[in-house]
Coordinates of C-alpha atoms in Angstrom, one line a residue:
Chain O
M1 CA 0.0 0.0 0.0
Q2 CA 1.5 3.3 -1.0
R3 CA 1.3 6.2 1.3
T4 CA -0.9 8.3 -1.0
A5 CA -4.1 6.6 0.4
A6 CA -3.0 6.8 4.0
E7 CA -2.2 10.5 3.8
R8 CA -5.8 11.3 3.2
E9 CA -7.7 12.1 6.3
D10 CA -11.1 11.2 4.8
V11 CA -10.1 7.6 4.2
F12 CA -9.3 5.0 6.9
V13 CA -6.6 2.6 6.0
A14 CA -5.5 -0.5 7.9
A15 CA -3.4 -3.5 7.0
I16 CA -3.7 -6.9 8.8
S17 CA -1.0 -9.5 8.9
Y18 CA 0.1 -12.2 11.4
D19 CA 3.2 -10.3 12.4
P20 CA 3.7 -9.3 16.0
V21 CA 3.7 -5.7 17.1
A22 CA 7.5 -5.5 17.2
T23 CA 7.9 -6.6 13.6
L24 CA 5.2 -4.1 12.5
A25 CA 6.8 -1.3 14.5
R26 CA 10.2 -2.0 12.8
F27 CA 8.6 -2.1 9.4
A28 CA 6.5 1.1 9.9
T29 CA 9.6 3.0 11.2
E30 CA 11.8 1.8 8.3
F31 CA 9.3 2.8 5.6
G32 CA 7.6 5.7 7.3
I33 CA 4.1 4.1 7.4
A34 CA 1.6 6.1 9.3
Y35 CA -1.5 4.1 8.8
D36 CA -2.4 1.2 11.2
L37 CA -0.6 -2.1 10.7
L38 CA -2.6 -4.6 12.8
A39 CA -1.0 -7.5 14.5
D40 CA -3.1 -10.6 14.2
V41 CA -0.6 -13.0 15.8
G42 CA -1.6 -16.6 15.0
S43 CA -4.0 -15.4 12.3
V44 CA -6.8 -15.9 14.7
E45 CA -9.0 -13.0 13.4
M46 CA -8.2 -13.7 9.8
E47 CA -9.3 -17.2 10.3
R48 CA -12.5 -16.1 11.9
L49 CA -13.2 -13.8 8.9
G50 CA -12.5 -16.6 6.5
M51 CA -9.5 -15.1 4.9
L52 CA -6.9 -17.9 5.3
N53 CA -5.4 -19.5 2.3
R54 CA -6.2 -23.1 2.6
T55 CA -4.4 -24.0 -0.6
I56 CA -1.1 -22.6 0.4
A57 CA 0.6 -26.0 0.6
D58 CA -0.3 -26.6 -3.1
E59 CA 0.9 -23.1 -4.0
V60 CA 4.2 -23.5 -2.3
A61 CA 4.7 -26.8 -4.2
A62 CA 3.7 -25.0 -7.5
W63 CA 6.5 -22.6 -6.8
G64 CA 8.9 -25.5 -6.3
L65 CA 9.5 -24.3 -2.7
V66 CA 9.6 -26.2 0.6
F67 CA 6.7 -25.5 3.0
A68 CA 8.0 -23.5 5.9
A69 CA 6.6 -22.1 9.1
R70 CA 6.1 -18.7 7.6
H71 CA 3.7 -20.2 5.0
D72 CA 1.4 -21.5 7.7
R73 CA -1.8 -19.6 8.2
V74 CA -1.2 -16.9 5.6
P75 CA -4.2 -15.1 4.2
F76 CA -5.1 -14.6 0.6
P77 CA -3.7 -11.2 -0.3
G78 CA -6.6 -8.8 -0.7
V79 CA -8.2 -5.5 -0.1
F80 CA -11.7 -4.7 1.2
L81 CA -13.3 -1.4 0.2
L82 CA -15.7 -0.1 2.8
D83 CA -18.3 2.7 2.5
E84 CA -19.0 5.3 5.2
D85 CA -21.2 2.7 7.1
G86 CA -18.4 0.1 7.0
V87 CA -20.2 -2.0 4.5
V88 CA -18.0 -3.9 2.1
I89 CA -18.6 -2.4 -1.3
E90 CA -15.9 -4.3 -3.1
K91 CA -13.2 -6.8 -2.4
K92 CA -10.1 -7.4 -4.6
F93 CA -8.0 -10.5 -4.2
D94 CA -4.8 -11.5 -5.9
R95 CA -3.8 -15.0 -6.5
S96 CA -0.2 -14.3 -5.7
H97 CA 1.3 -12.2 -2.9
R98 CA 3.8 -11.1 -5.5
V99 CA 1.3 -9.0 -7.4
R100 CA -0.6 -6.2 -5.6
P101 CA -2.7 -3.2 -6.5
S102 CA -1.4 0.3 -6.4
G103 CA -2.6 2.4 -3.5
S104 CA -3.5 5.3 -5.7
V105 CA -5.7 3.0 -7.9
L106 CA -7.4 1.6 -4.8
L107 CA -8.1 5.0 -3.6
A108 CA -9.6 6.1 -6.9
D109 CA -11.7 2.9 -6.9
L110 CA -13.0 3.7 -3.4
T111 CA -13.7 7.4 -3.9
G112 CA -14.7 7.4 -7.6
E113 CA -12.2 10.1 -8.2
E114 CA -10.3 10.0 -11.5
L115 CA -6.5 9.8 -11.3
A116 CA -4.6 12.6 -13.1
P117 CA -2.3 11.2 -15.8
A118 CA 1.2 10.9 -14.4
V119 CA 2.9 10.3 -17.7
S120 CA 1.4 10.7 -21.1
G121 CA 2.2 10.5 -24.8
I122 CA 0.4 11.0 -28.1
A123 CA 0.5 9.7 -31.6
T124 CA -1.4 10.4 -34.7
G125 CA -2.1 8.3 -37.8
P126 CA -4.5 8.1 -40.8
G127 CA -8.0 8.5 -39.4
V128 CA -7.0 8.5 -35.7
G129 CA -5.4 10.4 -32.9
V130 CA -4.2 8.4 -29.8
T131 CA -3.3 9.5 -26.3
A132 CA -1.8 7.0 -23.8
W133 CA -1.1 7.7 -20.1
L134 CA -0.1 6.0 -16.9
D135 CA -1.7 6.5 -13.5
E136 CA 1.7 6.4 -11.8
A137 CA 5.1 7.7 -12.9
T138 CA 6.8 5.1 -10.7
F139 CA 6.6 1.4 -10.1
F140 CA 7.9 -1.2 -7.7
P141 CA 8.1 -4.9 -8.6
G142 CA 4.7 -6.7 -8.3
Q143 CA 2.7 -3.5 -8.3
R144 CA -0.2 -3.8 -10.7
L145 CA -0.6 -0.6 -12.6
Y146 CA -2.6 0.5 -15.6
A147 CA -1.9 2.0 -18.9
H148 CA -4.7 3.9 -20.5
V149 CA -5.2 4.3 -24.2
R150 CA -7.7 6.6 -25.8
I151 CA -8.2 6.4 -29.5
E152 CA -10.1 9.2 -31.2
V153 CA -11.4 8.0 -34.5
L154 CA -12.0 10.9 -36.9
D155 CA -15.5 11.6 -38.1
G156 CA -16.5 9.4 -41.1
Y157 CA -14.0 6.7 -40.2
H158 CA -14.4 3.4 -38.3
L159 CA -12.0 0.7 -37.1
Y160 CA -12.6 -3.0 -37.3
V161 CA -12.6 -5.0 -34.0
P162 CA -12.9 -8.8 -33.5
P163 CA -14.6 -11.0 -34.4
L164 CA -13.4 -10.4 -37.9
A165 CA -13.0 -12.5 -41.0
E166 CA -9.5 -13.5 -42.0
G167 CA -7.7 -10.9 -44.1
Y168 CA -9.0 -7.9 -42.3
V169 CA -7.0 -5.9 -39.8
P170 CA -8.6 -5.5 -36.3
L171 CA -7.8 -2.9 -33.8
R172 CA -5.0 -4.2 -31.5
V173 CA -3.6 -2.4 -28.4
Q174 CA -0.7 -4.0 -26.7
I175 CA 2.3 -3.4 -24.5
D176 CA 5.7 -4.8 -25.6
Q177 CA 6.6 -7.4 -23.0
D178 CA 10.0 -8.6 -21.9
P179 CA 11.2 -11.0 -19.1
T180 CA 10.6 -8.2 -16.5
L181 CA 7.3 -6.9 -17.8
T182 CA 4.0 -8.7 -18.0
A183 CA 0.9 -7.0 -19.5
E184 CA -2.5 -8.5 -19.7
V185 CA -4.6 -8.8 -22.9
T186 CA -6.3 -5.5 -23.7
A187 CA -10.0 -5.7 -23.5
L188 CA -11.5 -3.6 -26.3
P189 CA -15.1 -2.4 -26.5
A190 CA -17.6 -4.5 -28.5
G191 CA -18.2 -3.0 -31.9
R192 CA -21.4 -2.4 -33.7
P193 CA -22.4 -4.6 -36.6
F194 CA -21.4 -3.2 -40.0
R195 CA -22.0 -4.5 -43.5
V196 CA -20.2 -3.5 -46.7
E197 CA -22.4 -3.4 -49.8
G198 CA -21.6 -6.3 -52.1
L199 CA -19.8 -8.4 -49.4
T200 CA -21.4 -11.3 -47.5
E201 CA -19.3 -10.9 -44.3
E202 CA -20.6 -8.9 -41.3
F203 CA -18.0 -6.8 -39.6
S204 CA -17.8 -5.2 -36.1
V205 CA -16.6 -1.7 -36.0
V206 CA -15.9 1.1 -33.5
E207 CA -16.2 4.8 -34.0
G208 CA -15.7 8.0 -32.1
I209 CA -13.7 7.6 -28.8
V210 CA -12.4 4.1 -28.0
D211 CA -10.9 3.6 -24.5
A212 CA -8.7 0.7 -23.4
K213 CA -7.2 0.0 -20.0
I214 CA -4.2 -2.4 -19.8
P215 CA -3.1 -3.9 -16.5
F216 CA 0.7 -4.5 -16.2
Y217 CA 3.3 -5.2 -13.6
F218 CA 7.1 -5.6 -13.4
S219 CA 8.7 -8.7 -12.0
D220 CA 11.3 -8.9 -9.2
E221 CA 14.1 -8.9 -11.9
A222 CA 13.2 -5.3 -12.8
A223 CA 15.9 -3.2 -11.2
G224 CA 15.9 0.2 -12.9
D225 CA 13.9 2.8 -14.7
A226 CA 11.9 1.4 -17.7
A227 CA 9.8 2.5 -20.6
L228 CA 6.4 1.0 -21.6
V229 CA 6.1 0.7 -25.4
I230 CA 2.4 0.7 -26.4
R231 CA 1.5 -0.4 -29.9
I232 CA -1.8 0.4 -31.6
G233 CA -2.4 -1.6 -34.8
Y234 CA -5.5 -0.7 -36.8
Q235 CA -7.0 0.0 -40.2
A236 CA -9.2 3.0 -40.6
C237 CA -12.0 2.8 -43.1
T238 CA -14.9 4.9 -44.4
D239 CA -18.1 3.4 -45.7
S240 CA -16.4 3.2 -49.1
V241 CA -12.7 3.0 -48.7
C242 CA -10.1 1.5 -46.4
L243 CA -6.7 3.2 -45.7
V244 CA -3.5 1.3 -45.5
P245 CA -3.1 -0.6 -42.1
E246 CA -1.0 1.3 -39.6
E247 CA 0.8 0.7 -36.3
L248 CA 1.3 3.6 -34.0
R249 CA 3.8 3.5 -31.1
I250 CA 3.8 5.5 -27.9
E251 CA 6.6 5.1 -25.3
L252 CA 5.9 6.1 -21.7
P253 CA 8.8 6.3 -19.2
I254 CA 8.3 4.9 -15.7
A255 CA 10.7 5.1 -12.9
Y256 CA 11.8 2.3 -10.6
L257 CA 11.0 2.6 -6.9
P258 CA 13.1 0.2 -4.8
I259 CA 10.4 -0.3 -2.1
P260 CA 10.2 -3.9 -0.8
R261 CA 6.8 -5.4 -0.6
P262 CA 5.4 -6.3 2.8
Chain U
M1 CA 11.7 -15.4 -10.1
P2 CA 8.4 -14.8 -12.0
L3 CA 5.5 -13.3 -10.1
I4 CA 3.2 -16.2 -11.2
P5 CA 4.5 -19.7 -11.6
A6 CA 4.4 -20.4 -15.3
D7 CA 4.5 -24.2 -15.3
H8 CA 2.1 -25.1 -12.5
P9 CA -1.3 -23.4 -12.3
L10 CA -2.3 -22.4 -8.9
P11 CA -5.4 -24.0 -7.4
E12 CA -8.7 -22.4 -8.3
V13 CA -10.3 -20.2 -5.6
D14 CA -13.7 -18.6 -5.5
F15 CA -12.8 -15.2 -4.0
D16 CA -16.5 -14.4 -3.5
L17 CA -16.4 -16.9 -0.7
V18 CA -13.2 -15.5 0.9
G19 CA -13.7 -13.1 3.8
P20 CA -16.7 -10.9 4.5
P21 CA -19.1 -10.7 1.5
V22 CA -19.8 -7.6 -0.5
G23 CA -23.0 -5.9 0.8
Q24 CA -22.4 -6.8 4.4
R25 CA -20.8 -4.6 7.1
F26 CA -17.2 -5.6 7.8
P27 CA -17.2 -7.5 11.0
E28 CA -16.0 -6.0 14.3
L29 CA -12.3 -6.2 14.6
I30 CA -10.0 -5.1 17.5
L31 CA -6.3 -5.7 17.1
P32 CA -3.1 -4.0 18.3
N33 CA -1.3 -1.7 15.9
Q34 CA 2.4 -1.1 15.4
H35 CA 2.5 1.1 18.5
G36 CA 0.8 -1.5 20.6
D37 CA -2.4 0.5 20.8
L38 CA -5.6 -1.5 20.5
I39 CA -7.5 -0.4 17.4
D40 CA -11.2 -0.9 17.0
L41 CA -11.5 -0.9 13.3
H42 CA -15.0 0.7 13.0
E43 CA -14.4 3.1 15.9
S44 CA -11.1 4.3 14.3
R45 CA -12.8 4.5 10.9
G46 CA -15.6 6.7 12.3
N47 CA -17.8 7.6 9.3
R48 CA -15.0 7.5 6.8
R49 CA -14.7 5.2 3.9
G50 CA -12.0 2.5 4.4
L51 CA -9.4 0.3 2.8
V52 CA -8.6 -2.9 4.8
V53 CA -5.6 -4.6 3.4
V54 CA -4.9 -8.3 4.2
H55 CA -1.4 -9.5 3.5
R56 CA 1.3 -11.9 4.5
S57 CA 4.2 -11.0 6.8
A58 CA 6.1 -7.8 6.5
D59 CA 9.1 -9.9 7.5
W60 CA 9.1 -12.2 4.5

């Protein structure tokens, strides 16, 4: 959890683990954490609340590790979002302790406030203008962040989206991956049905503004500043003519933060 | 080390069933914080919205 959420007085933040008070005190001092770190020694309360990971032995084996005392009675890593009455309005769990949400993103999810772009870039091509931005200008390994891409399709043009017959070029938005960077598949909005006079195929097309949000994270091997390369492949068409397929490229720098994960 | 094991899929988990369900008040919880003070989660929260993070040890 980044400090951004905890620095707001209108939001309560607490983190629960099985650590004793002394361990939490050391950790809070070392990393300047002001919000409450709660000591649930023996995971008694986490068990009562049904949060313990009962499959941990299988997971440890999946990692090729030997089960140790520290694995015993760990919870699933997650976050509960509470409203003003303390009612759970959303809960988010990760399958691995190695990937975790960004504090800023959680705060935005809780409050409904939009995050200002921290880093942005633009590109233009035939029939489209594209803006891409990141919610955060920094990362630390395992932090799940989001790249946003907004494609503005010029009036009179449309872009194909899947499902699409072979031979046509669908809109594609992706982040270049490498051994330290994992990006999930970009979900694109569903298109509207579209037919071309004289052809039997039915197409799906998007027009106007098309937004995409791509989750990504860096692995433990990432040890320095990086750049996200976002590629947007597409073919812009009017009702009567298609332009040559294009690929636009936007590069967004992101700085490494060497903060260990709790 | 990768963040997700590539060769061995992790067991399936229905996270809807993990922890307090959406739509219900988070249960009462009183635990000591890093200063040794007992924190009553809802009393400390007051009428503010909240983020309750559950995680493994800080000393991993």
